[in-house]
Amino acid sequence: MKRKKERFKIIEERINVIEPTKPNYHQIKGKWSDEHFKNQNPITVELACGRGEYSVGLGRAFPGRNFIGVDIKGERIWKGSTLALEENLSNVAFLRTQILLIENFFSEAEIDEMWITFPDPRPRKRDIKRRLTGERFLDMYKKIVRPGGYIRLKTDNTKLFEFTLEEIQSRSDIHDLKFTSDLYQSDLRAECYDIKTRYEEEFTAKGETIKYLRFHF
Ligand SMILES: C[S@@+](CC[C@H](N)C(=O)[O-])C[C@H]1O[C@@H](n2cnc3c(N)ncnc32)[C@H](O)[C@@H]1O
């Protein structure tokens, strides 16, 4: 508990974390390029980023792009933001918010590409609305990700993966859908750069295959 509080305090002072105590928290929408990154490089967002393995890993590999990890848990964001600072990755930032409120932080088409990495599967029926790949979330992503910008999901969870495929396939506005239920045996593997998140490591150790899909609006 003490450590959690300390980490919250630390991220409040970090330049690479936008969180509720920051003066620009409610003004950053539409201004990530001009006011945060201070360049016009394309922005990739990682939702449910946890410790931000994709944001940091891709940030290292692609200095000409910007990356923003989004999660509600400050203690997890602390980890990714620490790594980004230690490695001088000025192209990596973190945003602490509920993803349900994501439209308050990004304007129309502000995002070039989106990753959703191992989101909570929310298996209970009453939690269907909270699944990050359900209809209302997809509708939001459609507004803030530019048309043609890929949305990519990685998960270990078969039920969430099937649910997501059903949601996507029931829509008429989805293009270029590709998917695999065994990423490391698939041609799609190269699209994921072999970056492994904390949850991915855990589930792989338990013998789960990694499921992956991507599409754009
Ligand atoms: C299973 S963890 C995956 C973390 C990381 N992507 C990984 O693969 O190791 C899911 C993450 O999503 C975050 N999360 C779940 N629902 C969220 C929501 N509605 N808004 C913001 N963050 C959320 C949790 O705090 C947690 O860090």
PDB file of N, CA and C in Angstrom, residues 91-159:
ATOM      1  N   ASN A  91       9.523   9.720 -27.084  1.00  0.00           N
ATOM      2  CA  ASN A  91       8.371   9.395 -27.941  1.00  0.00           C
ATOM      3  C   ASN A  91       7.375   8.460 -27.245  1.00  0.00           C
ATOM      4  N   VAL A  92       7.561   8.225 -25.937  1.00  0.00           N
ATOM      5  CA  VAL A  92       6.641   7.336 -25.200  1.00  0.00           C
ATOM      6  C   VAL A  92       6.023   8.105 -24.029  1.00  0.00           C
ATOM      7  N   ALA A  93       4.695   8.045 -23.939  1.00  0.00           N
ATOM      8  CA  ALA A  93       3.999   8.702 -22.826  1.00  0.00           C
ATOM      9  C   ALA A  93       2.916   7.772 -22.295  1.00  0.00           C
ATOM     10  N   PHE A  94       2.379   8.141 -21.152  1.00  0.00           N
ATOM     11  CA  PHE A  94       1.325   7.334 -20.540  1.00  0.00           C
ATOM     12  C   PHE A  94       0.176   8.235 -20.119  1.00  0.00           C
ATOM     13  N   LEU A  95      -1.017   7.690 -20.224  1.00  0.00           N
ATOM     14  CA  LEU A  95      -2.231   8.409 -19.849  1.00  0.00           C
ATOM     15  C   LEU A  95      -2.994   7.548 -18.854  1.00  0.00           C
ATOM     16  N   ARG A  96      -3.320   8.156 -17.694  1.00  0.00           N
ATOM     17  CA  ARG A  96      -4.100   7.384 -16.717  1.00  0.00           C
ATOM     18  C   ARG A  96      -5.565   7.801 -16.800  1.00  0.00           C
ATOM     19  N   THR A  97      -6.369   6.907 -17.305  1.00  0.00           N
ATOM     20  CA  THR A  97      -7.821   7.160 -17.373  1.00  0.00           C
ATOM     21  C   THR A  97      -8.573   5.845 -17.526  1.00  0.00           C
ATOM     22  N   GLN A  98      -9.852   5.922 -17.240  1.00  0.00           N
ATOM     23  CA  GLN A  98     -10.777   4.859 -17.607  1.00  0.00           C
ATOM     24  C   GLN A  98     -10.927   4.908 -19.127  1.00  0.00           C
ATOM     25  N   ILE A  99     -10.824   3.769 -19.776  1.00  0.00           N
ATOM     26  CA  ILE A  99     -10.895   3.759 -21.240  1.00  0.00           C
ATOM     27  C   ILE A  99     -12.286   4.189 -21.732  1.00  0.00           C
ATOM     28  N   LEU A 100     -13.276   4.011 -20.893  1.00  0.00           N
ATOM     29  CA  LEU A 100     -14.625   4.467 -21.248  1.00  0.00           C
ATOM     30  C   LEU A 100     -14.637   5.976 -21.553  1.00  0.00           C
ATOM     31  N   LEU A 101     -13.676   6.683 -20.974  1.00  0.00           N
ATOM     32  CA  LEU A 101     -13.617   8.137 -21.159  1.00  0.00           C
ATOM     33  C   LEU A 101     -12.620   8.554 -22.246  1.00  0.00           C
ATOM     34  N   ILE A 102     -12.190   7.602 -23.052  1.00  0.00           N
ATOM     35  CA  ILE A 102     -11.071   7.843 -23.977  1.00  0.00           C
ATOM     36  C   ILE A 102     -11.340   9.002 -24.952  1.00  0.00           C
ATOM     37  N   GLU A 103     -12.614   9.209 -25.279  1.00  0.00           N
ATOM     38  CA  GLU A 103     -12.924  10.306 -26.216  1.00  0.00           C
ATOM     39  C   GLU A 103     -12.671  11.690 -25.617  1.00  0.00           C
ATOM     40  N   ASN A 104     -12.523  11.741 -24.285  1.00  0.00           N
ATOM     41  CA  ASN A 104     -12.175  13.026 -23.664  1.00  0.00           C
ATOM     42  C   ASN A 104     -10.703  13.369 -23.866  1.00  0.00           C
ATOM     43  N   PHE A 105      -9.925  12.407 -24.359  1.00  0.00           N
ATOM     44  CA  PHE A 105      -8.471  12.596 -24.430  1.00  0.00           C
ATOM     45  C   PHE A 105      -7.909  12.567 -25.852  1.00  0.00           C
ATOM     46  N   PHE A 106      -8.727  12.162 -26.801  1.00  0.00           N
ATOM     47  CA  PHE A 106      -8.258  12.125 -28.195  1.00  0.00           C
ATOM     48  C   PHE A 106      -9.343  12.689 -29.091  1.00  0.00           C
ATOM     49  N   SER A 107      -8.930  13.512 -30.035  1.00  0.00           N
ATOM     50  CA  SER A 107      -9.917  14.071 -30.960  1.00  0.00           C
ATOM     51  C   SER A 107     -10.068  13.148 -32.170  1.00  0.00           C
ATOM     52  N   GLU A 108     -10.975  13.512 -33.032  1.00  0.00           N
ATOM     53  CA  GLU A 108     -11.290  12.670 -34.180  1.00  0.00           C
ATOM     54  C   GLU A 108     -10.031  12.365 -34.999  1.00  0.00           C
ATOM     55  N   ALA A 109      -9.780  11.100 -35.235  1.00  0.00           N
ATOM     56  CA  ALA A 109      -8.668  10.644 -36.096  1.00  0.00           C
ATOM     57  C   ALA A 109      -7.277  11.047 -35.581  1.00  0.00           C
ATOM     58  N   GLU A 110      -7.190  11.391 -34.307  1.00  0.00           N
ATOM     59  CA  GLU A 110      -5.883  11.811 -33.759  1.00  0.00           C
ATOM     60  C   GLU A 110      -4.909  10.623 -33.653  1.00  0.00           C
ATOM     61  N   ILE A 111      -5.464   9.414 -33.604  1.00  0.00           N
ATOM     62  CA  ILE A 111      -4.631   8.211 -33.408  1.00  0.00           C
ATOM     63  C   ILE A 111      -4.398   7.527 -34.755  1.00  0.00           C
ATOM     64  N   ASP A 112      -3.162   7.122 -34.980  1.00  0.00           N
ATOM     65  CA  ASP A 112      -2.809   6.453 -36.233  1.00  0.00           C
ATOM     66  C   ASP A 112      -3.035   4.946 -36.145  1.00  0.00           C
ATOM     67  N   GLU A 113      -2.806   4.389 -34.970  1.00  0.00           N
ATOM     68  CA  GLU A 113      -2.894   2.935 -34.798  1.00  0.00           C
ATOM     69  C   GLU A 113      -3.172   2.639 -33.326  1.00  0.00           C
ATOM     70  N   MET A 114      -3.874   1.518 -33.069  1.00  0.00           N
ATOM     71  CA  MET A 114      -4.212   1.192 -31.690  1.00  0.00           C
ATOM     72  C   MET A 114      -3.931  -0.274 -31.391  1.00  0.00           C
ATOM     73  N   TRP A 115      -3.332  -0.524 -30.229  1.00  0.00           N
ATOM     74  CA  TRP A 115      -3.163  -1.882 -29.712  1.00  0.00           C
ATOM     75  C   TRP A 115      -4.044  -2.053 -28.481  1.00  0.00           C
ATOM     76  N   ILE A 116      -4.643  -3.228 -28.358  1.00  0.00           N
ATOM     77  CA  ILE A 116      -5.338  -3.576 -27.112  1.00  0.00           C
ATOM     78  C   ILE A 116      -4.650  -4.852 -26.633  1.00  0.00           C
ATOM     79  N   THR A 117      -3.902  -4.725 -25.541  1.00  0.00           N
ATOM     80  CA  THR A 117      -3.040  -5.844 -25.157  1.00  0.00           C
ATOM     81  C   THR A 117      -3.574  -6.554 -23.908  1.00  0.00           C
ATOM     82  N   PHE A 118      -4.020  -7.758 -24.102  1.00  0.00           N
ATOM     83  CA  PHE A 118      -4.497  -8.620 -23.011  1.00  0.00           C
ATOM     84  C   PHE A 118      -5.499  -7.906 -22.095  1.00  0.00           C
ATOM     85  N   PRO A 119      -6.580  -7.395 -22.682  1.00  0.00           N
ATOM     86  CA  PRO A 119      -7.592  -6.743 -21.851  1.00  0.00           C
ATOM     87  C   PRO A 119      -8.275  -7.769 -20.945  1.00  0.00           C
ATOM     88  N   ASP A 120      -8.808  -7.297 -19.832  1.00  0.00           N
ATOM     89  CA  ASP A 120      -9.520  -8.221 -18.936  1.00  0.00           C
ATOM     90  C   ASP A 120     -10.666  -8.867 -19.706  1.00  0.00           C
ATOM     91  N   PRO A 121     -10.792 -10.210 -19.615  1.00  0.00           N
ATOM     92  CA  PRO A 121     -11.823 -10.883 -20.431  1.00  0.00           C
ATOM     93  C   PRO A 121     -13.259 -10.612 -19.985  1.00  0.00           C
ATOM     94  N   ARG A 122     -13.453 -10.196 -18.735  1.00  0.00           N
ATOM     95  CA  ARG A 122     -14.805  -9.899 -18.227  1.00  0.00           C
ATOM     96  C   ARG A 122     -15.794 -10.992 -18.617  1.00  0.00           C
ATOM     97  N   PRO A 123     -15.611 -12.203 -18.085  1.00  0.00           N
ATOM     98  CA  PRO A 123     -16.425 -13.335 -18.534  1.00  0.00           C
ATOM     99  C   PRO A 123     -17.900 -13.296 -18.108  1.00  0.00           C
ATOM    100  N   ARG A 124     -18.209 -12.516 -17.050  1.00  0.00           N
ATOM    101  CA  ARG A 124     -19.589 -12.541 -16.577  1.00  0.00           C
ATOM    102  C   ARG A 124     -20.515 -11.798 -17.533  1.00  0.00           C
ATOM    103  N   LYS A 125     -21.717 -12.361 -17.661  1.00  0.00           N
ATOM    104  CA  LYS A 125     -22.681 -11.772 -18.593  1.00  0.00           C
ATOM    105  C   LYS A 125     -22.937 -10.299 -18.296  1.00  0.00           C
ATOM    106  N   ARG A 126     -23.042 -10.006 -17.000  1.00  0.00           N
ATOM    107  CA  ARG A 126     -23.368  -8.619 -16.645  1.00  0.00           C
ATOM    108  C   ARG A 126     -22.215  -7.648 -16.946  1.00  0.00           C
ATOM    109  N   ASP A 127     -21.032  -8.219 -17.272  1.00  0.00           N
ATOM    110  CA  ASP A 127     -19.881  -7.354 -17.577  1.00  0.00           C
ATOM    111  C   ASP A 127     -19.602  -7.215 -19.077  1.00  0.00           C
ATOM    112  N   ILE A 128     -20.480  -7.782 -19.890  1.00  0.00           N
ATOM    113  CA  ILE A 128     -20.249  -7.738 -21.347  1.00  0.00           C
ATOM    114  C   ILE A 128     -19.987  -6.297 -21.802  1.00  0.00           C
ATOM    115  N   LYS A 129     -20.747  -5.370 -21.239  1.00  0.00           N
ATOM    116  CA  LYS A 129     -20.611  -3.950 -21.649  1.00  0.00           C
ATOM    117  C   LYS A 129     -19.245  -3.372 -21.312  1.00  0.00           C
ATOM    118  N   ARG A 130     -18.541  -4.043 -20.396  1.00  0.00           N
ATOM    119  CA  ARG A 130     -17.233  -3.514 -19.981  1.00  0.00           C
ATOM    120  C   ARG A 130     -16.081  -4.096 -20.804  1.00  0.00           C
ATOM    121  N   ARG A 131     -16.389  -5.060 -21.667  1.00  0.00           N
ATOM    122  CA  ARG A 131     -15.312  -5.627 -22.499  1.00  0.00           C
ATOM    123  C   ARG A 131     -14.808  -4.578 -23.479  1.00  0.00           C
ATOM    124  N   LEU A 132     -13.524  -4.435 -23.544  1.00  0.00           N
ATOM    125  CA  LEU A 132     -12.949  -3.331 -24.330  1.00  0.00           C
ATOM    126  C   LEU A 132     -13.096  -3.513 -25.830  1.00  0.00           C
ATOM    127  N   THR A 133     -13.608  -4.685 -26.245  1.00  0.00           N
ATOM    128  CA  THR A 133     -13.812  -4.896 -27.679  1.00  0.00           C
ATOM    129  C   THR A 133     -15.303  -5.018 -28.013  1.00  0.00           C
ATOM    130  N   GLY A 134     -16.142  -4.561 -27.096  1.00  0.00           N
ATOM    131  CA  GLY A 134     -17.589  -4.569 -27.350  1.00  0.00           C
ATOM    132  C   GLY A 134     -17.996  -3.388 -28.222  1.00  0.00           C
ATOM    133  N   GLU A 135     -19.272  -3.415 -28.595  1.00  0.00           N
ATOM    134  CA  GLU A 135     -19.768  -2.455 -29.591  1.00  0.00           C
ATOM    135  C   GLU A 135     -19.510  -0.987 -29.224  1.00  0.00           C
ATOM    136  N   ARG A 136     -19.823  -0.633 -27.959  1.00  0.00           N
ATOM    137  CA  ARG A 136     -19.704   0.800 -27.641  1.00  0.00           C
ATOM    138  C   ARG A 136     -18.252   1.255 -27.656  1.00  0.00           C
ATOM    139  N   PHE A 137     -17.324   0.348 -27.307  1.00  0.00           N
ATOM    140  CA  PHE A 137     -15.905   0.718 -27.373  1.00  0.00           C
ATOM    141  C   PHE A 137     -15.464   0.814 -28.835  1.00  0.00           C
ATOM    142  N   LEU A 138     -15.898  -0.148 -29.658  1.00  0.00           N
ATOM    143  CA  LEU A 138     -15.517  -0.085 -31.081  1.00  0.00           C
ATOM    144  C   LEU A 138     -16.023   1.219 -31.711  1.00  0.00           C
ATOM    145  N   ASP A 139     -17.232   1.623 -31.336  1.00  0.00           N
ATOM    146  CA  ASP A 139     -17.773   2.878 -31.873  1.00  0.00           C
ATOM    147  C   ASP A 139     -16.887   4.067 -31.489  1.00  0.00           C
ATOM    148  N   MET A 140     -16.370   4.019 -30.263  1.00  0.00           N
ATOM    149  CA  MET A 140     -15.480   5.113 -29.829  1.00  0.00           C
ATOM    150  C   MET A 140     -14.161   5.070 -30.596  1.00  0.00           C
ATOM    151  N   TYR A 141     -13.598   3.860 -30.737  1.00  0.00           N
ATOM    152  CA  TYR A 141     -12.306   3.732 -31.427  1.00  0.00           C
ATOM    153  C   TYR A 141     -12.428   4.232 -32.871  1.00  0.00           C
ATOM    154  N   LYS A 142     -13.587   3.956 -33.461  1.00  0.00           N
ATOM    155  CA  LYS A 142     -13.798   4.369 -34.854  1.00  0.00           C
ATOM    156  C   LYS A 142     -13.656   5.887 -35.008  1.00  0.00           C
ATOM    157  N   LYS A 143     -14.048   6.626 -33.972  1.00  0.00           N
ATOM    158  CA  LYS A 143     -13.961   8.088 -34.065  1.00  0.00           C
ATOM    159  C   LYS A 143     -12.531   8.578 -33.881  1.00  0.00           C
ATOM    160  N   ILE A 144     -11.801   7.973 -32.968  1.00  0.00           N
ATOM    161  CA  ILE A 144     -10.502   8.574 -32.596  1.00  0.00           C
ATOM    162  C   ILE A 144      -9.316   7.990 -33.370  1.00  0.00           C
ATOM    163  N   VAL A 145      -9.516   6.812 -33.990  1.00  0.00           N
ATOM    164  CA  VAL A 145      -8.441   6.249 -34.827  1.00  0.00           C
ATOM    165  C   VAL A 145      -8.732   6.675 -36.263  1.00  0.00           C
ATOM    166  N   ARG A 146      -7.710   7.101 -36.976  1.00  0.00           N
ATOM    167  CA  ARG A 146      -7.940   7.596 -38.345  1.00  0.00           C
ATOM    168  C   ARG A 146      -8.493   6.464 -39.223  1.00  0.00           C
ATOM    169  N   PRO A 147      -9.314   6.779 -40.220  1.00  0.00           N
ATOM    170  CA  PRO A 147      -9.794   5.734 -41.121  1.00  0.00           C
ATOM    171  C   PRO A 147      -8.596   5.034 -41.765  1.00  0.00           C
ATOM    172  N   GLY A 148      -8.591   3.725 -41.782  1.00  0.00           N
ATOM    173  CA  GLY A 148      -7.457   2.985 -42.351  1.00  0.00           C
ATOM    174  C   GLY A 148      -6.385   2.653 -41.323  1.00  0.00           C
ATOM    175  N   GLY A 149      -6.494   3.216 -40.124  1.00  0.00           N
ATOM    176  CA  GLY A 149      -5.503   2.942 -39.067  1.00  0.00           C
ATOM    177  C   GLY A 149      -5.845   1.613 -38.388  1.00  0.00           C
ATOM    178  N   TYR A 150      -4.854   0.764 -38.239  1.00  0.00           N
ATOM    179  CA  TYR A 150      -5.140  -0.571 -37.695  1.00  0.00           C
ATOM    180  C   TYR A 150      -5.432  -0.553 -36.199  1.00  0.00           C
ATOM    181  N   ILE A 151      -6.376  -1.418 -35.825  1.00  0.00           N
ATOM    182  CA  ILE A 151      -6.663  -1.705 -34.420  1.00  0.00           C
ATOM    183  C   ILE A 151      -6.276  -3.172 -34.223  1.00  0.00           C
ATOM    184  N   ARG A 152      -5.443  -3.421 -33.218  1.00  0.00           N
ATOM    185  CA  ARG A 152      -4.867  -4.762 -33.055  1.00  0.00           C
ATOM    186  C   ARG A 152      -5.159  -5.266 -31.649  1.00  0.00           C
ATOM    187  N   LEU A 153      -5.597  -6.500 -31.564  1.00  0.00           N
ATOM    188  CA  LEU A 153      -5.880  -7.117 -30.260  1.00  0.00           C
ATOM    189  C   LEU A 153      -5.001  -8.336 -30.070  1.00  0.00           C
ATOM    190  N   LYS A 154      -4.390  -8.423 -28.899  1.00  0.00           N
ATOM    191  CA  LYS A 154      -3.680  -9.635 -28.494  1.00  0.00           C
ATOM    192  C   LYS A 154      -4.327 -10.138 -27.218  1.00  0.00           C
ATOM    193  N   THR A 155      -4.611 -11.416 -27.141  1.00  0.00           N
ATOM    194  CA  THR A 155      -5.201 -11.980 -25.926  1.00  0.00           C
ATOM    195  C   THR A 155      -4.865 -13.466 -25.813  1.00  0.00           C
ATOM    196  N   ASP A 156      -4.935 -13.964 -24.585  1.00  0.00           N
ATOM    197  CA  ASP A 156      -4.800 -15.407 -24.374  1.00  0.00           C
ATOM    198  C   ASP A 156      -6.180 -16.042 -24.314  1.00  0.00           C
ATOM    199  N   ASN A 157      -7.216 -15.204 -24.184  1.00  0.00           N
ATOM    200  CA  ASN A 157      -8.526 -15.696 -23.762  1.00  0.00           C
ATOM    201  C   ASN A 157      -9.425 -16.041 -24.955  1.00  0.00           C
ATOM    202  N   THR A 158      -9.712 -17.341 -25.099  1.00  0.00           N
ATOM    203  CA  THR A 158     -10.474 -17.808 -26.262  1.00  0.00           C
ATOM    204  C   THR A 158     -11.864 -17.180 -26.308  1.00  0.00           C
ATOM    205  N   LYS A 159     -12.519 -17.089 -25.154  1.00  0.00           N
ATOM    206  CA  LYS A 159     -13.896 -16.569 -25.161  1.00  0.00           C
ATOM    207  C   LYS A 159     -13.914 -15.087 -25.562  1.00  0.00           C
TER     208      LYS A 159
END
